[in-house]
Short mmCIF file of C-alpha atoms in Angstrom, two decimals:
data_model
loop_
_atom_site.label_atom_id
_atom_site.label_comp_id
_atom_site.label_asym_id
_atom_site.label_seq_id
_atom_site.Cartn_x
_atom_site.Cartn_y
_atom_site.Cartn_z
CA MET N 188 -108.02 -64.68 2.91
CA LYS N 189 -107.15 -68.40 3.25
CA ARG N 190 -110.43 -68.99 5.10
CA ILE N 191 -112.59 -67.41 2.44
CA LEU N 192 -110.74 -69.16 -0.40
CA SER N 193 -111.17 -72.46 1.41
CA ALA N 194 -114.89 -71.83 1.82
CA ILE N 195 -115.23 -70.91 -1.84
CA VAL N 196 -113.52 -74.16 -2.81
CA ILE N 197 -115.87 -76.12 -0.54
CA ALA N 198 -118.96 -74.49 -2.00
CA THR N 199 -117.70 -74.98 -5.56
CA VAL N 200 -116.96 -78.66 -4.99
CA LEU N 201 -120.38 -79.18 -3.44
CA PHE N 202 -122.06 -77.41 -6.34
CA LEU N 203 -120.18 -79.42 -8.97
CA ASP N 204 -120.89 -82.63 -7.11
CA ALA N 205 -124.57 -81.72 -7.05
CA CYS N 206 -124.55 -81.11 -10.79
CA VAL N 207 -122.78 -84.37 -11.59
CA SER N 208 -124.97 -86.39 -9.23
CA GLY N 209 -128.21 -84.82 -10.40
CA LYS N 210 -128.88 -83.25 -7.02
CA THR N 211 -131.17 -80.27 -6.80
CA SER N 212 -129.94 -77.14 -5.04
CA GLY N 213 -131.51 -74.95 -2.43
CA ASN N 214 -134.29 -77.07 -0.99
CA GLY N 215 -132.75 -80.27 0.32
CA ALA N 216 -134.70 -82.31 -2.24
CA SER N 217 -133.04 -84.86 -4.46
CA SER N 218 -133.31 -86.31 -7.92
CA GLY N 219 -133.90 -90.04 -8.07
CA ASP N 220 -132.41 -91.83 -5.08
CA VAL N 221 -129.65 -89.30 -4.37
CA HIS N 222 -129.82 -87.66 -0.96
CA ARG N 223 -128.72 -84.07 -0.37
CA PRO N 224 -128.73 -83.17 3.33
CA ASP N 225 -130.35 -79.92 4.45
CA ARG N 226 -127.85 -77.35 5.70
CA ALA N 227 -128.98 -74.60 8.05
CA MET N 228 -127.63 -71.38 9.54
CA TYR N 229 -128.60 -69.95 12.94
CA SER N 230 -129.15 -66.18 13.00
CA TRP N 231 -129.81 -64.44 16.31
CA ASP N 232 -129.11 -60.96 14.92
CA HIS N 233 -132.42 -59.24 14.14
CA ASP N 234 -130.75 -56.90 11.64
CA PHE N 235 -130.29 -59.70 9.12
CA ILE N 236 -133.94 -59.56 8.09
CA TYR N 237 -133.43 -56.11 6.54
CA PRO N 238 -132.29 -55.33 2.96
CA GLU N 239 -129.12 -53.58 4.20
CA LYS N 240 -127.77 -56.99 5.28
CA GLU N 241 -129.04 -58.92 2.27
CA GLU N 242 -125.81 -58.98 0.26
CA LEU N 243 -123.77 -60.23 3.21
CA LEU N 244 -126.37 -62.80 4.26
CA GLU N 245 -126.73 -64.19 0.76
CA LYS N 246 -122.95 -64.42 0.37
CA VAL N 247 -122.71 -66.47 3.55
CA MET N 248 -125.60 -68.73 2.55
CA GLU N 249 -123.97 -69.34 -0.83
CA LEU N 250 -120.47 -70.02 0.51
CA THR N 251 -121.75 -72.44 3.16
CA ASP N 252 -124.28 -74.04 0.79
CA CYS N 253 -127.10 -73.51 3.30
CA ASN N 254 -130.71 -73.81 2.22
CA ILE N 255 -132.31 -73.13 5.63
CA ILE N 256 -132.02 -70.21 8.04
CA TYR N 257 -133.19 -70.21 11.65
CA GLN N 258 -133.98 -66.54 12.28
CA GLU N 259 -134.98 -64.79 15.49
CA PHE N 260 -137.18 -61.69 15.13
CA GLU N 261 -137.34 -58.69 17.43
CA PRO N 262 -140.59 -58.41 19.43
CA ASP N 263 -141.86 -55.41 17.48
CA ALA N 264 -140.78 -56.54 14.00
CA ASP N 265 -143.10 -55.09 11.38
CA ALA N 266 -145.05 -57.64 9.35
CA SER N 267 -144.02 -55.97 6.09
CA ASP N 268 -140.32 -56.33 6.99
CA VAL N 269 -140.76 -59.98 7.92
CA THR N 270 -142.74 -60.67 4.75
CA ASP N 271 -140.09 -58.98 2.61
CA PHE N 272 -137.39 -61.08 4.26
CA LEU N 273 -139.35 -64.30 3.70
CA LYS N 274 -139.93 -63.35 0.08
CA ARG N 275 -136.21 -62.75 -0.55
CA ARG N 276 -135.25 -66.04 1.05
CA THR N 277 -137.90 -67.99 -0.88
CA GLU N 278 -136.80 -66.45 -4.17
CA ARG N 279 -133.28 -67.66 -3.41
CA GLY N 280 -134.47 -71.20 -2.80
CA GLN N 281 -134.13 -71.01 0.99
CA LYS N 282 -136.47 -71.87 3.84
CA VAL N 283 -136.93 -69.91 7.06
CA TYR N 284 -137.78 -71.18 10.52
CA TYR N 285 -139.16 -68.75 13.11
CA LEU N 286 -136.56 -69.11 15.86
CA CYS N 287 -137.49 -68.40 19.47
CA GLY N 288 -136.81 -69.58 22.98
CA ASN N 289 -136.15 -68.84 26.63
CA ALA N 290 -135.29 -71.22 29.45
CA ASP N 291 -138.12 -69.89 31.61
CA TRP N 292 -140.68 -71.07 29.07
CA ALA N 293 -139.90 -74.68 30.00
CA VAL N 294 -141.67 -74.42 33.34
CA GLU N 295 -144.44 -71.88 32.67
CA ASP N 296 -147.96 -73.02 33.40
CA GLY N 297 -149.85 -73.86 30.23
CA ALA N 298 -146.90 -73.19 27.89
CA VAL N 299 -148.14 -69.60 27.64
CA SER N 300 -145.06 -68.07 26.02
CA MET N 301 -144.47 -70.96 23.64
CA ILE N 302 -148.05 -70.78 22.43
CA HIS N 303 -147.82 -66.98 22.15
CA GLU N 304 -144.78 -67.35 19.88
CA ALA N 305 -146.65 -69.86 17.71
CA GLU N 306 -149.49 -67.35 17.36
CA ARG N 307 -147.03 -64.60 16.46
CA ALA N 308 -145.30 -66.79 13.89
CA ALA N 309 -148.69 -67.70 12.42
CA PHE N 310 -149.57 -64.01 12.14
CA TYR N 311 -146.42 -63.33 10.12
CA ASP N 312 -146.93 -66.54 8.17
CA GLU N 313 -150.42 -65.53 7.09
CA ALA N 314 -149.21 -62.06 6.12
CA ALA N 315 -146.47 -63.61 3.97
CA GLY N 316 -148.86 -65.84 2.04
CA GLU N 317 -146.93 -68.04 -0.37
CA TYR N 318 -143.64 -66.90 1.19
CA GLY N 319 -144.38 -68.28 4.64
CA PHE N 320 -142.24 -70.02 7.25
CA ALA N 321 -141.06 -73.60 6.95
CA GLY N 322 -141.98 -73.85 10.61
CA ILE N 323 -141.14 -72.70 14.11
CA GLN N 324 -138.10 -73.81 16.10
CA TYR N 325 -138.29 -73.75 19.88
CA ASP N 326 -134.88 -73.34 21.52
CA VAL N 327 -136.05 -73.83 25.09
CA GLU N 328 -133.27 -75.02 27.42
CA PRO N 329 -134.53 -75.75 30.95
CA TYR N 330 -131.07 -76.80 32.16
CA CYS N 331 -130.06 -73.12 31.93
CA LEU N 332 -132.33 -72.39 34.90
CA LEU N 333 -130.19 -71.80 37.99
CA ASP N 334 -132.03 -74.38 40.10
CA PHE N 335 -132.39 -77.03 37.40
CA ASP N 336 -130.14 -79.64 39.01
CA ASP N 337 -132.16 -79.45 42.22
CA ASN N 338 -135.42 -79.90 40.30
CA ALA N 339 -134.35 -81.78 37.18
CA VAL N 340 -137.06 -84.44 37.17
CA GLU N 341 -139.88 -81.99 37.90
CA TYR N 342 -138.62 -79.41 35.39
CA MET N 343 -138.07 -81.96 32.67
CA LYS N 344 -141.59 -83.29 33.13
CA LYS N 345 -142.96 -79.77 32.83
CA TYR N 346 -140.80 -79.05 29.79
CA VAL N 347 -142.07 -82.12 27.97
CA GLU N 348 -145.66 -81.24 28.88
CA ASN N 349 -145.24 -77.68 27.61
CA SER N 350 -143.54 -78.82 24.42
CA LYS N 351 -146.48 -81.10 23.67
CA LEU N 352 -148.96 -78.29 24.34
CA ALA N 353 -147.02 -75.95 22.06
CA TYR N 354 -146.82 -78.63 19.39
CA LYS N 355 -150.59 -79.02 19.31
CA ALA N 356 -151.15 -75.26 19.30
CA ALA N 357 -148.68 -74.74 16.46
CA HIS N 358 -150.23 -77.53 14.41
CA ASP N 359 -153.64 -75.98 14.91
CA LEU N 360 -152.09 -72.87 13.33
CA ASN N 361 -150.67 -74.92 10.43
CA LEU N 362 -147.08 -74.56 11.63
CA SER N 363 -144.50 -77.32 11.55
CA VAL N 364 -142.52 -77.62 14.81
CA GLU N 365 -138.83 -78.26 15.39
CA ILE N 366 -137.39 -78.48 18.89
CA CYS N 367 -133.78 -77.77 19.81
CA ILE N 368 -132.28 -80.09 22.43
CA PRO N 369 -128.84 -81.04 23.82
CA TYR N 370 -127.33 -84.41 22.89
CA TRP N 371 -127.06 -85.52 26.51
CA TRP N 372 -130.61 -85.72 27.90
CA GLU N 373 -130.33 -89.51 28.23
CA SER N 374 -126.62 -89.84 28.99
CA ALA N 375 -126.39 -87.13 31.66
CA TYR N 376 -129.85 -87.39 33.27
CA CYS N 377 -131.22 -90.75 32.09
CA PHE N 378 -134.19 -88.99 30.51
CA ASN N 379 -134.62 -91.77 27.94
CA ASP N 380 -138.40 -91.93 28.18
CA GLU N 381 -138.71 -88.15 28.13
CA LEU N 382 -136.48 -87.94 25.06
CA GLU N 383 -138.64 -90.45 23.24
CA ASP N 384 -141.82 -88.62 24.27
CA LEU N 385 -140.40 -85.35 22.93
CA ILE N 386 -139.44 -86.81 19.58
CA ALA N 387 -142.62 -88.85 19.20
CA ASN N 388 -145.16 -86.33 20.44
CA ALA N 389 -143.73 -82.79 20.61
CA CYS N 390 -142.14 -82.09 17.24
CA ASP N 391 -141.98 -82.74 13.53
CA SER N 392 -138.19 -82.56 13.60
CA VAL N 393 -135.44 -82.17 16.17
CA ALA N 394 -132.23 -80.14 16.13
CA VAL N 395 -129.52 -81.52 18.42
CA MET N 396 -126.79 -79.34 19.93
CA ASN N 397 -123.94 -81.79 19.41
CA TYR N 398 -121.27 -79.65 21.04
CA TYR N 399 -118.58 -82.08 22.15
CA LYS N 400 -115.78 -83.37 19.97
CA GLU N 401 -114.20 -85.93 22.30
CA GLY N 402 -115.00 -89.43 21.07
CA THR N 403 -117.13 -88.92 17.99
CA GLU N 404 -120.20 -86.81 17.31
CA ALA N 405 -121.86 -89.92 15.89
CA GLU N 406 -121.82 -91.62 19.29
CA HIS N 407 -123.54 -88.64 20.87
CA ILE N 408 -126.63 -88.75 18.66
CA GLU N 409 -127.08 -92.49 18.12
CA ASP N 410 -130.18 -92.56 20.34
CA GLU N 411 -131.68 -89.44 18.77
CA VAL N 412 -131.19 -90.71 15.22
CA SER N 413 -132.62 -94.10 16.19
CA LEU N 414 -135.75 -92.46 17.60
CA CYS N 415 -136.12 -90.23 14.55
CA ARG N 416 -135.94 -93.31 12.30
CA LYS N 417 -138.56 -95.00 14.47
CA TYR N 418 -141.01 -92.10 14.28
CA GLY N 419 -140.15 -90.82 10.80
CA LYS N 420 -138.77 -87.48 11.97
CA ARG N 421 -136.01 -85.25 10.61
CA ILE N 422 -132.93 -84.63 12.74
CA VAL N 423 -130.42 -81.78 12.48
CA ASN N 424 -126.89 -82.03 13.87
CA ILE N 425 -125.90 -78.55 15.12
CA THR N 426 -122.20 -77.69 15.24
CA GLU N 427 -120.84 -74.92 17.46
CA THR N 428 -118.43 -72.35 16.03
CA ILE N 429 -118.23 -69.56 18.62
CA PRO N 430 -114.80 -68.90 20.20
CA PRO N 431 -113.64 -70.90 23.21
CA GLY N 432 -114.17 -68.99 26.43
CA LEU N 433 -117.58 -67.61 25.51
CA HIS N 434 -120.50 -69.23 27.35
CA ALA N 435 -117.96 -71.43 29.16
CA LEU N 436 -117.11 -73.27 25.93
CA THR N 437 -113.76 -75.02 25.55
CA GLU N 438 -111.80 -76.29 22.55
CA SER N 439 -113.68 -79.57 23.00
CA ASN N 440 -117.01 -77.88 22.31
CA THR N 441 -116.40 -75.67 19.29
CA TYR N 442 -114.88 -75.76 15.80
CA TYR N 443 -113.84 -72.11 15.90
CA ASN N 444 -110.13 -72.91 15.71
CA ASP N 445 -110.58 -76.09 13.63
CA GLY N 446 -112.20 -74.18 10.80
CA LEU N 447 -114.90 -74.87 8.23
CA ASP N 448 -112.99 -77.65 6.45
CA ALA N 449 -113.01 -79.70 9.66
CA ILE N 450 -116.77 -79.21 9.98
CA GLU N 451 -117.30 -80.39 6.41
CA THR N 452 -115.23 -83.50 7.07
CA MET N 453 -117.12 -84.30 10.27
CA TRP N 454 -120.51 -83.77 8.63
CA ALA N 455 -119.57 -86.04 5.74
CA SER N 456 -118.60 -88.75 8.23
CA LEU N 457 -121.94 -88.42 10.05
CA ASP N 458 -123.85 -88.60 6.78
CA GLU N 459 -121.99 -91.77 5.80
CA HIS N 460 -122.25 -93.30 9.26
CA PHE N 461 -126.01 -92.92 9.66
CA ASP N 462 -127.08 -93.15 6.01
CA TYR N 463 -130.38 -91.52 6.98
CA ASP N 464 -132.17 -89.24 4.53
CA GLY N 465 -133.72 -87.36 7.46
CA LEU N 466 -130.32 -86.17 8.74
CA GLY N 467 -129.33 -82.53 8.18
CA PHE N 468 -126.74 -80.12 9.54
CA ALA N 469 -126.57 -76.61 10.99
CA PHE N 470 -123.94 -73.98 11.78
CA HIS N 471 -124.21 -72.11 15.07
CA TRP N 472 -124.02 -69.27 14.35
CA LEU N 473 -124.12 -66.67 11.53
CA ASP N 474 -122.04 -63.88 13.08
CA VAL N 475 -119.09 -66.20 13.71
CA ILE N 476 -119.34 -67.81 10.28
CA ILE N 477 -119.04 -64.32 8.78
CA GLU N 478 -115.74 -63.97 10.66
CA LEU N 479 -114.50 -67.43 9.67
CA LEU N 480 -115.22 -66.65 6.03
CA GLY N 481 -113.25 -63.42 6.28
CA LEU N 482 -116.31 -61.30 5.45
CA ASP N 483 -116.24 -59.18 8.60
CA ASN N 484 -114.03 -56.41 7.17
#
């Protein structure tokens, strides 16, 4: 109960602040010179596109003040179900990104799967008409391949090449592209040039998995924010919330035990530190946020 009351207070304060400051709600836009960061929610559960989950999903989006959802869709999702979902989100002032990804796609010849997903997203987008996607997000993580460390340079080169091919294909289909990357490409592997190539030539925006609390999150994304300023791109700071122990995560990687208030404080510090209108934030991921809000009973 304390968690949900805390979240309600957070959302109320944010709403009142928006009203006083003249900020608009729901679309990340602003009135005058006031900046309101985009706030996104990751959803890997296919069931959340259906009306049976609508009340719960909307409650979470309201309490977390999110105006964007990254949603994965099952391979055989019916166009009418996807269209209905997009319509409901649009009517609530929210934007949807078609979320997809697999580590193997990083090294496929010709970016076949990435381009296929762009074509599939475009099919749904056309069916939805005015209620279409905000874009497609590629969560392709080559470092998850078992032999990545033995082939890091070769695989990274291929990943960048495929990302650029997918970017062109998606643009040809009138889709905006966001790529999801870790914060440590340059610090762990010295892929500075590759990181710049990705941001400059393979996306319209970048979402950074900033999953390490030691030091400060600001230090981790200094390079990424600098490159996004340089090329006029949006950047999203993703914060992990799943329990320690899952996917080899430790207390240093996730805010599960810190709670939502701690995330809000950290995000506010990042917003102040960078003072960049292109900076937004995202929760990873929906199912855990439901638990943290006390809505899982």
